[in-house]
Coordinates of C-alpha atoms in Angstrom, one line a residue:
Chain P
M1 CA -13.1 -60.1 -6.2
A2 CA -10.1 -58.5 -7.8
P3 CA -9.1 -54.9 -6.8
V4 CA -10.8 -52.2 -8.9
T5 CA -9.7 -48.8 -10.1
N6 CA -10.3 -46.0 -7.6
G7 CA -10.2 -42.8 -9.7
R8 CA -9.0 -39.7 -7.9
V9 CA -8.4 -36.0 -8.8
L10 CA -4.9 -35.1 -7.5
F11 CA -3.7 -31.6 -6.6
N12 CA -0.6 -31.3 -8.8
S13 CA 0.6 -27.7 -8.6
I14 CA -0.5 -24.3 -7.2
P15 CA -2.3 -22.3 -9.9
E16 CA -0.8 -18.9 -10.6
N17 CA -4.2 -17.4 -11.3
F18 CA -6.9 -19.6 -12.8
P19 CA -6.5 -23.4 -12.3
V20 CA -5.5 -25.3 -15.4
P21 CA -7.2 -28.8 -15.6
G22 CA -4.6 -31.4 -16.5
Q23 CA -1.8 -29.3 -15.0
T24 CA -2.8 -27.8 -11.6
T25 CA -5.2 -30.8 -11.1
V26 CA -4.8 -34.2 -12.7
Y27 CA -7.2 -37.1 -12.9
D28 CA -5.4 -40.2 -11.9
E29 CA -6.5 -43.9 -12.2
S30 CA -3.3 -45.5 -10.8
E31 CA -4.9 -46.4 -7.5
T32 CA -6.8 -49.6 -7.0
I33 CA -8.9 -50.7 -4.0
D34 CA -9.8 -54.3 -3.0
L35 CA -13.4 -53.8 -1.8
E36 CA -13.5 -57.0 0.0
D37 CA -10.4 -56.5 2.0
V38 CA -10.1 -52.9 3.1
P39 CA -8.9 -52.2 6.6
L40 CA -11.7 -50.2 8.2
N41 CA -10.0 -49.3 11.5
G42 CA -13.4 -48.7 13.1
G43 CA -14.6 -46.5 10.2
V44 CA -16.9 -47.1 7.2
L45 CA -16.3 -47.5 3.5
I46 CA -18.2 -45.0 1.4
K47 CA -19.0 -44.8 -2.3
T48 CA -19.1 -41.3 -3.7
L49 CA -22.3 -40.4 -5.5
D50 CA -22.2 -36.6 -6.0
L51 CA -19.6 -34.0 -5.3
S52 CA -20.2 -30.3 -4.7
I53 CA -18.0 -28.0 -6.8
D54 CA -17.7 -24.7 -5.0
P55 CA -15.7 -21.5 -5.2
Y56 CA -13.9 -22.1 -1.8
L57 CA -12.0 -25.0 -3.5
R58 CA -9.9 -22.4 -5.3
G59 CA -8.9 -21.1 -1.9
K60 CA -7.5 -24.5 -0.9
M61 CA -5.2 -24.6 -4.0
R62 CA -2.7 -22.3 -2.3
D63 CA 0.8 -22.1 -0.9
P64 CA 0.5 -23.9 2.5
S65 CA 2.4 -21.1 4.2
I66 CA -0.7 -18.9 3.7
K67 CA -3.2 -19.3 6.5
S68 CA -6.9 -19.3 5.8
Y69 CA -10.1 -20.7 7.3
S70 CA -9.9 -24.0 5.5
P71 CA -6.6 -26.0 5.2
P72 CA -4.7 -26.0 1.9
F73 CA -4.8 -29.1 -0.4
E74 CA -1.6 -31.1 -0.3
I75 CA 0.4 -31.5 -3.6
G76 CA 0.1 -35.0 -4.8
K77 CA -2.9 -35.8 -2.7
P78 CA -6.5 -36.0 -3.8
L79 CA -8.8 -33.0 -3.7
Y80 CA -11.6 -33.3 -1.2
G81 CA -14.8 -31.4 -0.4
G82 CA -18.5 -31.8 0.3
G83 CA -20.4 -34.6 -1.3
I84 CA -23.0 -37.3 -1.0
G85 CA -22.0 -40.9 -0.6
V86 CA -23.5 -44.2 0.4
I87 CA -22.1 -46.3 3.1
L88 CA -21.3 -49.7 1.8
L89 CA -20.0 -51.1 5.1
H90 CA -17.4 -53.5 3.9
Q91 CA -17.7 -52.8 0.2
Q92 CA -16.7 -49.7 -1.8
Y93 CA -14.3 -46.9 -2.4
F94 CA -13.0 -44.9 0.5
V95 CA -12.6 -45.5 4.2
L96 CA -13.6 -42.8 6.6
E97 CA -12.2 -43.4 10.1
Q98 CA -13.3 -40.0 11.6
L99 CA -17.1 -40.0 11.4
S100 CA -17.9 -36.7 13.1
G101 CA -18.3 -34.8 9.8
L102 CA -21.0 -37.1 8.5
I103 CA -24.6 -36.2 8.2
I104 CA -27.2 -39.0 7.6
I105 CA -29.7 -37.7 5.1
Q106 CA -33.2 -39.1 5.6
N107 CA -34.6 -37.7 2.4
P108 CA -38.3 -38.2 3.1
H109 CA -39.3 -36.4 -0.1
K110 CA -37.1 -38.7 -2.3
L111 CA -35.2 -35.8 -3.9
A112 CA -32.3 -36.4 -6.2
W113 CA -29.1 -37.0 -4.2
S114 CA -27.4 -34.1 -6.0
T115 CA -29.9 -31.7 -4.4
F116 CA -28.1 -32.2 -1.1
T117 CA -24.9 -30.8 -2.5
G118 CA -26.7 -27.8 -3.9
V119 CA -29.9 -26.1 -2.8
L120 CA -30.2 -28.4 0.2
G121 CA -26.4 -28.7 0.8
M122 CA -23.7 -26.4 2.0
P123 CA -24.4 -23.6 -0.6
G124 CA -28.1 -23.5 0.4
L125 CA -27.3 -23.6 4.1
T126 CA -24.7 -20.8 3.6
A127 CA -27.5 -18.6 2.2
F128 CA -30.1 -19.6 4.7
A129 CA -27.9 -19.3 7.8
G130 CA -26.2 -16.1 6.6
W131 CA -29.6 -14.5 6.0
R132 CA -31.1 -15.5 9.3
E133 CA -28.0 -14.4 11.2
F134 CA -27.2 -11.1 9.6
A135 CA -29.8 -9.7 7.2
Q136 CA -32.2 -8.0 9.8
A137 CA -34.4 -7.4 6.8
K138 CA -37.3 -4.9 7.2
K139 CA -40.2 -4.6 4.9
G140 CA -39.7 -1.9 2.2
E141 CA -35.9 -2.2 2.2
T142 CA -33.8 -2.8 -0.8
G143 CA -31.6 -5.9 -1.1
V144 CA -28.9 -6.4 -3.7
R145 CA -27.2 -9.6 -4.7
D146 CA -24.1 -9.1 -6.8
N147 CA -23.7 -12.4 -8.7
W148 CA -26.7 -14.6 -8.7
C149 CA -25.1 -17.9 -9.5
G150 CA -24.9 -21.2 -7.8
P151 CA -27.6 -23.0 -5.9
S152 CA -27.5 -20.7 -2.9
R153 CA -29.2 -18.0 -4.9
I154 CA -32.5 -19.6 -4.4
L155 CA -32.8 -19.6 -0.7
A156 CA -31.3 -16.3 0.0
W157 CA -33.2 -14.4 -2.5
S158 CA -36.2 -16.0 -4.2
F159 CA -37.4 -17.0 -0.9
N160 CA -36.1 -15.0 2.1
S161 CA -36.0 -11.7 0.4
Q162 CA -39.6 -12.0 -0.9
L163 CA -40.8 -13.2 2.4
D164 CA -39.2 -10.2 4.0
G165 CA -40.9 -7.8 1.6
L166 CA -37.7 -6.4 0.0
K167 CA -37.1 -4.7 -3.3
V168 CA -34.7 -7.2 -4.9
I169 CA -31.9 -6.1 -7.2
A170 CA -29.7 -8.9 -8.6
S171 CA -27.2 -9.4 -11.3
A172 CA -25.9 -12.4 -13.3
G173 CA -23.3 -13.1 -15.9
S174 CA -25.6 -14.1 -18.9
D175 CA -28.9 -13.0 -20.3
E176 CA -30.3 -16.5 -19.8
K177 CA -29.5 -16.3 -16.1
V178 CA -31.1 -12.8 -16.0
E179 CA -34.3 -14.3 -17.3
F180 CA -34.2 -16.9 -14.6
I181 CA -33.7 -14.3 -12.0
K182 CA -36.8 -12.4 -13.3
E183 CA -38.8 -15.7 -13.1
L184 CA -37.7 -15.9 -9.4
G185 CA -39.3 -12.5 -8.9
A186 CA -36.4 -10.0 -8.8
D187 CA -37.6 -6.5 -9.1
V188 CA -34.5 -5.4 -11.0
A189 CA -32.3 -7.9 -12.8
F190 CA -29.4 -7.2 -15.1
N191 CA -26.3 -8.7 -16.8
Y192 CA -23.3 -7.3 -15.0
K193 CA -21.1 -8.1 -18.0
T194 CA -23.1 -5.7 -20.3
T195 CA -24.5 -3.2 -17.7
S196 CA -22.6 -1.2 -15.1
T197 CA -23.4 -2.4 -11.6
E198 CA -22.4 1.1 -10.3
N199 CA -25.0 2.8 -12.5
V200 CA -27.7 0.4 -11.6
L201 CA -27.0 0.8 -7.8
Q202 CA -26.9 4.6 -8.2
K203 CA -30.3 4.5 -9.9
E204 CA -32.1 1.8 -7.9
G205 CA -30.4 2.3 -4.5
P206 CA -29.7 3.2 -1.8
L207 CA -29.3 -0.4 -0.7
D208 CA -30.0 -1.8 2.8
I209 CA -28.7 -5.3 2.4
F210 CA -25.8 -6.3 0.1
W211 CA -25.1 -10.0 -0.4
D212 CA -21.6 -10.2 -1.7
N213 CA -20.0 -13.0 -3.6
V214 CA -17.7 -10.9 -5.8
G215 CA -15.9 -8.2 -3.8
G216 CA -13.5 -5.9 -5.6
D217 CA -14.9 -3.1 -7.7
I218 CA -18.5 -4.3 -7.2
L219 CA -18.0 -4.1 -3.4
D220 CA -16.5 -0.6 -3.8
A221 CA -19.6 0.5 -5.8
A222 CA -22.0 -1.0 -3.2
L223 CA -20.2 0.9 -0.4
I224 CA -21.0 4.1 -2.3
A225 CA -24.6 3.1 -2.9
A226 CA -25.3 1.9 0.6
N227 CA -27.9 3.4 2.9
T228 CA -27.1 4.4 6.5
R229 CA -26.9 1.2 8.6
A230 CA -26.9 -1.1 5.6
R231 CA -25.8 -4.7 6.2
F232 CA -23.2 -6.3 3.9
I233 CA -23.2 -10.1 4.1
E234 CA -19.8 -11.1 2.8
C235 CA -19.9 -14.7 1.5
G236 CA -17.1 -14.6 -0.9
M237 CA -14.9 -12.3 -3.1
I238 CA -14.6 -14.5 -6.2
S239 CA -13.2 -11.5 -8.2
G240 CA -9.9 -12.0 -6.3
Y241 CA -9.6 -15.7 -5.9
N242 CA -7.6 -16.2 -9.1
T243 CA -6.0 -12.9 -9.7
G244 CA -5.6 -11.4 -6.2
H245 CA -7.7 -9.0 -4.2
N246 CA -7.7 -5.4 -5.3
G247 CA -7.5 -2.8 -2.5
I248 CA -11.0 -1.5 -1.4
K249 CA -11.0 2.2 -1.8
N250 CA -14.3 3.3 -0.3
I251 CA -13.7 1.7 3.1
F252 CA -14.5 4.9 5.0
Q253 CA -18.1 4.5 4.1
I254 CA -18.2 1.9 6.9
V255 CA -17.7 4.7 9.4
S256 CA -19.6 7.4 7.7
K257 CA -22.7 5.3 7.1
A258 CA -22.4 3.1 10.2
L259 CA -22.4 0.0 8.0
S260 CA -22.1 -3.6 9.3
V261 CA -19.8 -5.7 7.1
L262 CA -20.2 -9.3 8.2
G263 CA -18.2 -12.3 7.1
N264 CA -20.5 -15.4 6.6
L265 CA -18.7 -18.7 7.2
V266 CA -21.2 -21.5 7.0
G267 CA -19.1 -23.8 9.2
L268 CA -19.6 -21.5 12.1
L269 CA -23.3 -21.2 11.7
A270 CA -24.3 -24.7 10.5
S271 CA -25.1 -26.3 13.9
K272 CA -27.2 -23.3 14.9
Y273 CA -29.4 -23.4 11.7
I274 CA -29.3 -26.8 10.1
E275 CA -32.4 -28.2 11.7
E276 CA -34.5 -25.1 10.8
F277 CA -33.0 -25.2 7.3
R278 CA -34.0 -28.8 6.7
L279 CA -37.5 -28.4 8.0
F280 CA -38.0 -25.1 6.1
T281 CA -36.6 -26.0 2.8
E282 CA -36.9 -29.7 2.0
P283 CA -40.7 -29.6 1.6
K284 CA -40.5 -26.4 -0.4
V285 CA -38.0 -27.9 -2.8
A286 CA -40.1 -31.0 -3.1
S287 CA -43.2 -29.0 -3.9
G288 CA -41.4 -26.6 -6.3
A289 CA -42.2 -23.6 -4.1
I290 CA -38.4 -23.1 -4.1
K291 CA -37.1 -23.1 -7.6
H292 CA -33.6 -24.2 -8.3
R293 CA -31.3 -25.3 -11.1
E294 CA -28.4 -27.7 -11.1
D295 CA -25.3 -27.7 -13.3
I296 CA -24.2 -31.3 -13.3
T297 CA -20.9 -32.6 -14.7
Q298 CA -20.5 -36.3 -15.1
G299 CA -17.4 -38.2 -14.1
L300 CA -14.4 -37.6 -11.8
A301 CA -12.2 -36.9 -14.8
K302 CA -14.1 -33.7 -15.4
V303 CA -13.6 -32.3 -11.9
G304 CA -10.8 -29.9 -13.0
D305 CA -13.0 -28.4 -15.7
A306 CA -16.0 -28.1 -13.3
I307 CA -13.8 -26.1 -10.9
L308 CA -12.5 -23.9 -13.6
A309 CA -16.1 -23.2 -14.8
V310 CA -17.1 -22.0 -11.3
Chain M
M1 CA -25.2 48.9 26.4
A2 CA -23.3 49.2 23.1
P3 CA -22.8 46.3 20.8
V4 CA -19.8 44.0 21.6
T5 CA -17.4 42.0 19.5
N6 CA -18.6 38.5 18.7
G7 CA -15.5 36.5 17.7
R8 CA -16.0 33.7 15.1
V9 CA -13.9 31.2 13.3
L10 CA -14.8 31.2 9.7
F11 CA -14.4 28.4 7.2
N12 CA -12.3 30.2 4.5
S13 CA -11.2 27.5 2.0
I14 CA -11.2 23.7 1.6
P15 CA -7.8 22.2 2.8
E16 CA -5.9 20.2 0.2
N17 CA -4.6 17.9 2.9
F18 CA -4.0 19.2 6.4
P19 CA -5.9 22.4 7.4
V20 CA -3.8 25.6 7.5
P21 CA -4.8 27.9 10.4
G22 CA -5.2 31.5 9.1
Q23 CA -5.8 30.2 5.6
T24 CA -8.4 27.4 5.5
T25 CA -9.9 28.8 8.7
V26 CA -9.6 32.4 9.9
Y27 CA -10.5 34.0 13.2
D28 CA -12.7 37.0 12.6
E29 CA -13.8 39.8 14.9
S30 CA -15.7 41.9 12.4
E31 CA -19.1 40.9 13.8
T32 CA -20.7 42.7 16.8
I33 CA -23.8 41.8 18.7
D34 CA -26.1 44.0 20.7
L35 CA -26.8 41.8 23.7
E36 CA -29.8 43.9 24.8
D37 CA -31.5 44.0 21.4
V38 CA -31.2 40.6 19.7
P39 CA -34.3 39.2 17.9
L40 CA -34.8 35.8 19.7
N41 CA -37.6 34.5 17.3
G42 CA -38.8 32.1 20.0
G43 CA -35.2 30.8 20.7
V44 CA -32.6 31.5 23.3
L45 CA -29.3 33.5 23.4
I46 CA -26.4 31.3 24.4
K47 CA -22.8 32.2 25.6
T48 CA -20.3 29.7 24.6
L49 CA -18.2 28.3 27.4
D50 CA -16.3 25.3 25.9
L51 CA -16.0 23.8 22.5
S52 CA -15.2 20.3 21.6
I53 CA -12.4 19.9 19.0
D54 CA -12.8 16.5 17.2
P55 CA -11.5 14.6 14.2
Y56 CA -14.9 14.7 12.4
L57 CA -14.5 18.5 12.0
R58 CA -12.0 17.8 9.2
G59 CA -14.6 15.8 7.4
K60 CA -16.9 18.8 7.3
M61 CA -14.1 20.9 5.6
R62 CA -14.9 19.3 2.2
D63 CA -16.2 20.1 -1.2
P64 CA -20.0 20.3 -0.7
S65 CA -20.5 18.0 -3.7
I66 CA -19.2 15.1 -1.6
K67 CA -21.8 13.5 0.5
S68 CA -21.1 12.2 4.0
Y69 CA -22.9 11.6 7.3
S70 CA -22.5 15.2 8.5
P71 CA -23.1 18.3 6.3
P72 CA -20.1 20.2 5.0
F73 CA -19.1 23.6 6.4
E74 CA -20.0 26.6 4.2
I75 CA -17.2 28.8 2.9
G76 CA -17.4 32.2 4.7
K77 CA -19.6 30.9 7.5
P78 CA -18.5 30.1 11.0
L79 CA -17.4 26.6 12.0
Y80 CA -19.8 24.9 14.4
G81 CA -19.7 21.7 16.5
G82 CA -20.5 20.4 19.9
G83 CA -19.9 22.6 22.9
I84 CA -21.1 23.8 26.3
G85 CA -22.9 27.1 26.7
V86 CA -25.0 28.9 29.2
I87 CA -28.4 30.3 28.3
L88 CA -28.4 34.0 29.0
L89 CA -32.0 34.5 27.9
H90 CA -32.0 38.0 26.6
Q91 CA -28.3 38.5 27.1
Q92 CA -25.3 37.1 25.2
Y93 CA -23.7 35.8 22.0
F94 CA -25.7 33.5 19.8
V95 CA -29.4 32.9 19.1
L96 CA -30.6 29.4 18.8
E97 CA -34.0 29.1 17.3
Q98 CA -34.1 25.4 16.9
L99 CA -33.9 23.9 20.4
S100 CA -34.1 20.2 19.7
G101 CA -30.4 19.5 19.8
L102 CA -29.9 21.0 23.2
I103 CA -29.2 18.9 26.3
I104 CA -29.6 20.4 29.7
I105 CA -26.7 19.3 31.9
Q106 CA -27.6 18.9 35.6
N107 CA -24.0 18.4 36.7
P108 CA -24.8 17.1 40.2
H109 CA -21.1 16.4 40.9
K110 CA -20.1 19.9 40.0
L111 CA -17.5 18.8 37.4
A112 CA -15.7 21.3 35.2
W113 CA -17.9 22.2 32.2
S114 CA -15.2 21.1 29.8
T115 CA -15.6 17.6 31.0
F116 CA -18.9 17.5 29.2
T117 CA -17.2 18.1 25.8
G118 CA -14.7 15.3 26.6
V119 CA -15.0 12.2 28.7
L120 CA -18.7 12.9 29.5
G121 CA -19.4 14.4 26.1
M122 CA -19.7 13.1 22.5
P123 CA -16.3 11.4 22.5
G124 CA -17.0 9.6 25.7
L125 CA -20.5 8.6 24.6
T126 CA -19.1 7.4 21.3
A127 CA -16.8 5.0 23.2
F128 CA -19.5 3.9 25.6
A129 CA -22.3 3.3 23.1
G130 CA -20.0 1.7 20.5
W131 CA -18.7 -0.7 23.2
R132 CA -22.1 -1.7 24.5
E133 CA -23.6 -2.0 21.0
F134 CA -20.8 -3.9 19.2
A135 CA -18.0 -5.3 21.4
Q136 CA -19.6 -8.6 22.7
A137 CA -16.6 -8.9 24.9
K138 CA -15.9 -12.3 26.6
K139 CA -13.5 -12.8 29.4
G140 CA -10.1 -13.8 28.3
E141 CA -10.3 -12.3 24.9
T142 CA -7.8 -9.8 23.5
G143 CA -8.8 -6.2 22.7
V144 CA -6.7 -3.8 20.7
R145 CA -7.1 0.0 20.4
D146 CA -5.0 1.5 17.6
N147 CA -4.5 5.1 18.7
W148 CA -5.3 5.8 22.3
C149 CA -5.9 9.5 22.1
G150 CA -8.7 11.8 22.9
P151 CA -11.0 11.6 25.8
S152 CA -12.9 8.6 24.5
R153 CA -10.0 6.3 25.3
I154 CA -10.9 6.3 28.9
L155 CA -14.4 4.8 28.7
A156 CA -13.8 2.3 26.0
W157 CA -10.7 0.9 27.4
S158 CA -9.6 1.7 30.9
F159 CA -13.1 0.9 32.1
N160 CA -15.1 -1.4 29.8
S161 CA -12.2 -3.6 28.7
Q162 CA -11.1 -4.2 32.3
L163 CA -14.6 -4.8 33.5
D164 CA -15.0 -7.3 30.7
G165 CA -11.7 -9.1 31.6
L166 CA -9.8 -8.5 28.4
K167 CA -6.2 -8.5 27.7
V168 CA -5.7 -4.9 26.5
I169 CA -3.2 -3.9 23.8
A170 CA -3.0 -0.2 22.9
S171 CA -0.8 2.2 21.1
A172 CA -0.3 6.0 21.3
G173 CA 1.8 8.5 19.5
S174 CA 4.3 9.5 22.3
D175 CA 6.2 7.9 25.1
E176 CA 4.3 10.1 27.6
K177 CA 1.0 8.9 26.4
V178 CA 2.3 5.3 26.5
E179 CA 3.1 5.8 30.2
F180 CA -0.4 7.1 30.8
I181 CA -1.9 4.1 29.0
K182 CA 0.1 1.8 31.3
E183 CA -1.3 3.7 34.4
L184 CA -4.7 3.0 33.0
G185 CA -3.9 -0.7 33.1
A186 CA -3.1 -1.7 29.6
D187 CA -1.4 -5.1 29.4
V188 CA 0.6 -4.1 26.4
A189 CA 1.3 -0.5 25.5
F190 CA 3.6 0.8 22.7
N191 CA 4.5 3.9 20.7
Y192 CA 3.2 3.3 17.2
K193 CA 5.6 5.9 15.8
T194 CA 8.7 3.9 17.0
T195 CA 7.3 0.4 17.1
S196 CA 5.7 -1.6 14.3
T197 CA 2.0 -2.2 15.1
E198 CA 2.1 -5.2 12.7
N199 CA 4.9 -6.8 14.8
V200 CA 3.1 -6.2 18.1
L201 CA -0.2 -7.6 16.8
Q202 CA 1.6 -10.7 15.4
K203 CA 3.3 -11.3 18.7
E204 CA 0.4 -10.4 21.1
G205 CA -2.6 -11.5 19.0
P206 CA -4.8 -12.9 17.7
L207 CA -7.1 -10.1 18.5
D208 CA -10.8 -10.5 19.2
I209 CA -11.9 -6.8 19.4
F210 CA -10.3 -4.0 17.4
W211 CA -11.2 -0.4 18.1
D212 CA -10.2 1.5 15.1
N213 CA -9.6 5.3 14.9
V214 CA -6.9 5.1 12.3
G215 CA -7.7 2.8 9.4
G216 CA -5.2 2.4 6.5
D217 CA -2.1 0.2 7.1
I218 CA -3.0 -0.3 10.7
L219 CA -6.4 -1.7 9.8
D220 CA -4.7 -3.9 7.2
A221 CA -2.4 -5.3 9.9
A222 CA -5.3 -5.8 12.3
L223 CA -7.2 -7.8 9.7
I224 CA -4.2 -10.2 9.4
A225 CA -3.9 -10.4 13.2
A226 CA -7.6 -11.0 13.8
N227 CA -9.0 -14.1 15.4
T228 CA -12.0 -15.9 13.9
R229 CA -15.2 -13.9 14.6
A230 CA -13.3 -10.9 15.8
R231 CA -15.3 -7.6 16.0
F232 CA -13.9 -4.5 14.4
I233 CA -15.5 -1.3 15.8
E234 CA -14.8 1.4 13.2
C235 CA -14.9 4.8 14.8
G236 CA -12.7 6.7 12.4
M237 CA -9.9 6.4 9.9
I238 CA -7.9 9.5 10.8
S239 CA -5.0 8.3 8.6
G240 CA -7.0 9.2 5.5
Y241 CA -8.8 12.4 6.6
N242 CA -6.1 14.7 5.3
T243 CA -4.3 12.8 2.6
G244 CA -7.0 10.4 1.3
H245 CA -7.9 6.8 2.2
N246 CA -5.5 4.1 1.0
G247 CA -7.1 0.9 -0.5
I248 CA -7.5 -1.8 2.1
K249 CA -5.7 -4.9 0.8
N250 CA -6.6 -7.6 3.3
I251 CA -10.4 -7.3 2.9
F252 CA -10.9 -11.0 2.2
Q253 CA -10.0 -11.7 5.8
I254 CA -13.6 -10.5 6.6
V255 CA -14.9 -13.6 4.8
S256 CA -12.2 -16.1 5.7
K257 CA -12.4 -15.3 9.4
A258 CA -16.1 -14.4 9.6
L259 CA -15.2 -11.0 11.0
S260 CA -17.8 -8.3 11.8
V261 CA -16.7 -4.8 10.8
L262 CA -19.0 -2.3 12.4
G263 CA -19.3 1.4 11.7
N264 CA -19.9 3.3 15.0
L265 CA -21.7 6.6 14.5
V266 CA -22.6 8.1 17.9
G267 CA -25.5 10.1 16.4
L268 CA -27.4 6.8 15.7
L269 CA -26.8 5.3 19.1
A270 CA -27.0 8.3 21.4
S271 CA -30.6 8.1 22.3
K272 CA -30.3 4.4 23.1
Y273 CA -27.4 4.8 25.5
I274 CA -27.2 8.4 26.8
E275 CA -29.1 7.8 30.1
E276 CA -27.1 4.7 30.9
F277 CA -23.9 6.5 30.0
R278 CA -24.6 9.5 32.3
L279 CA -25.6 7.3 35.3
F280 CA -22.6 5.0 34.8
T281 CA -19.9 7.5 34.2
E282 CA -20.6 10.8 36.0
P283 CA -20.1 9.4 39.5
K284 CA -17.0 7.5 38.4
V285 CA -15.4 10.6 36.8
A286 CA -16.3 12.5 40.0
S287 CA -14.7 9.9 42.2
G288 CA -11.6 9.5 40.0
A289 CA -12.4 5.8 39.3
I290 CA -12.4 6.8 35.6
K291 CA -9.2 8.6 34.9
H292 CA -9.0 11.2 32.1
R293 CA -6.9 14.0 30.8
E294 CA -8.0 17.1 28.9
D295 CA -6.1 19.1 26.4
I296 CA -7.5 22.6 26.7
T297 CA -6.7 25.5 24.3
Q298 CA -7.8 29.0 25.4
G299 CA -9.5 31.4 23.1
L300 CA -11.5 31.2 19.9
A301 CA -8.5 32.6 17.9
K302 CA -6.7 29.3 18.5
V303 CA -9.5 27.1 17.1
G304 CA -7.6 26.5 13.8
D305 CA -4.5 25.4 15.6
A306 CA -6.4 23.1 17.9
I307 CA -8.1 21.4 15.0
L308 CA -4.7 20.9 13.2
A309 CA -3.2 19.5 16.4
V310 CA -6.0 16.8 16.5

């Protein structure tokens, strides 16, 4: 069998603010791979089925002199991230020599493989583990989620928050998503592009739990609207990923209200919660008790656009 | 017995930045009190012995429209705060009708009464309770204290941190205080007015525990120097009390290093830790195992100056 094309998305240059598909990342078909004659070096050959497109990928498109929790991408090398693949032993597409990061998915409920990059993957586990580790939710409290997007929304909010008996306030970036949030059972849902988050929090707060994916002005508003001893679960600050992080002005609220502001890195909590996560969520996703939506982009050539859309 | 003068320190105007003794606070002797004929209304008459002068008093000198954890002082009314007094029943100086805030001090070790406003008072308890609640210290870690001043320094650092086997880095605002810190056993001590905190933290870090009384640029530097999963115990941000809080620029470090940034309000932890605090510290202060220093100002007329000095 002749070598076949092995499409890759290469990191081409560091974005100044938003990534530019075709410029900061380029799709490349110059590499071929001979599937019958690949040196395995004790590893396995894997064919990629689904890739997870997540906000943290933007953080890896940085100047390598800047340290962060995840290593930077290398210019001229392929992007990489979480995904689902099938091991083809001696057959197809990339050789993994270091096997410690692999998880074998049993999939007893025969769910779509893409589910394991979303609601049952890293984003879902981020929400589940962060909630279990940090929320300390008490019945009757108020929880706020600042940008209800991505698969992780489902676990942290439509499920945990309702189980815990919270009043749920959540925002999203389109009226369609706001409707979906309401279906999931949010008590207050609004479009943060057309309604002031600050005003909603002033009216509906004080808040006891704040799940933050946005940071910036929204975080500043939430600090003002927080109750004494509120918990802020900091999962991301997407408002600053492309254009830089603004200074947080209301930081003294942490002292004056005895707040806990807690960084949630799934990598540090995964081993503690993954078993419980699988057992808890897989049957509920299979039965439809946990609702979720997927935004699927077909083809490696569209990876740059998918990252920009996130 | 004729009425006697009852000196008071009145809150006269809201400071624009630093308080101005004689202007924002004024010492007043216009009030007299007849010690043999005071209506007690079911309360007790107390003579003040020692008053505690603490940074939080500045926070109470604010526009009453601004909410915070402690109510604002009222213009034209006396300042108030923690202190030590003796109950004179029908005899001297102020009537307390609401008795719930009172603590009876047994003082079995016959310590100076002022000790109970300092190392054994609210500042000491703040340090003790905050450390027990939040530090999660592990042997071999590095702890940093950003402005080693006030009585609370003793408990949080010379004792707890050494018991817990930490490498201790601490700063103070004069060479004399730096010498004292070294006597207490700090591994690294420096004058933050003549040495860059950022450089010291870069060299001696990464830090696992940061005890913050200053906030501002020092907090920004500590966020950069923090280890993964470091705990920031936020006790105060004195850098902003008089001149306003600067925006914190490195806030994303909370996510990228999974930091815990924890507001420490002694009022919320006091009942949980006060018994343990008393039993642990009183004998050690009496024996000299816990070293401390007091900065005592004599006379109510000097209260404004004492607050400014803090």
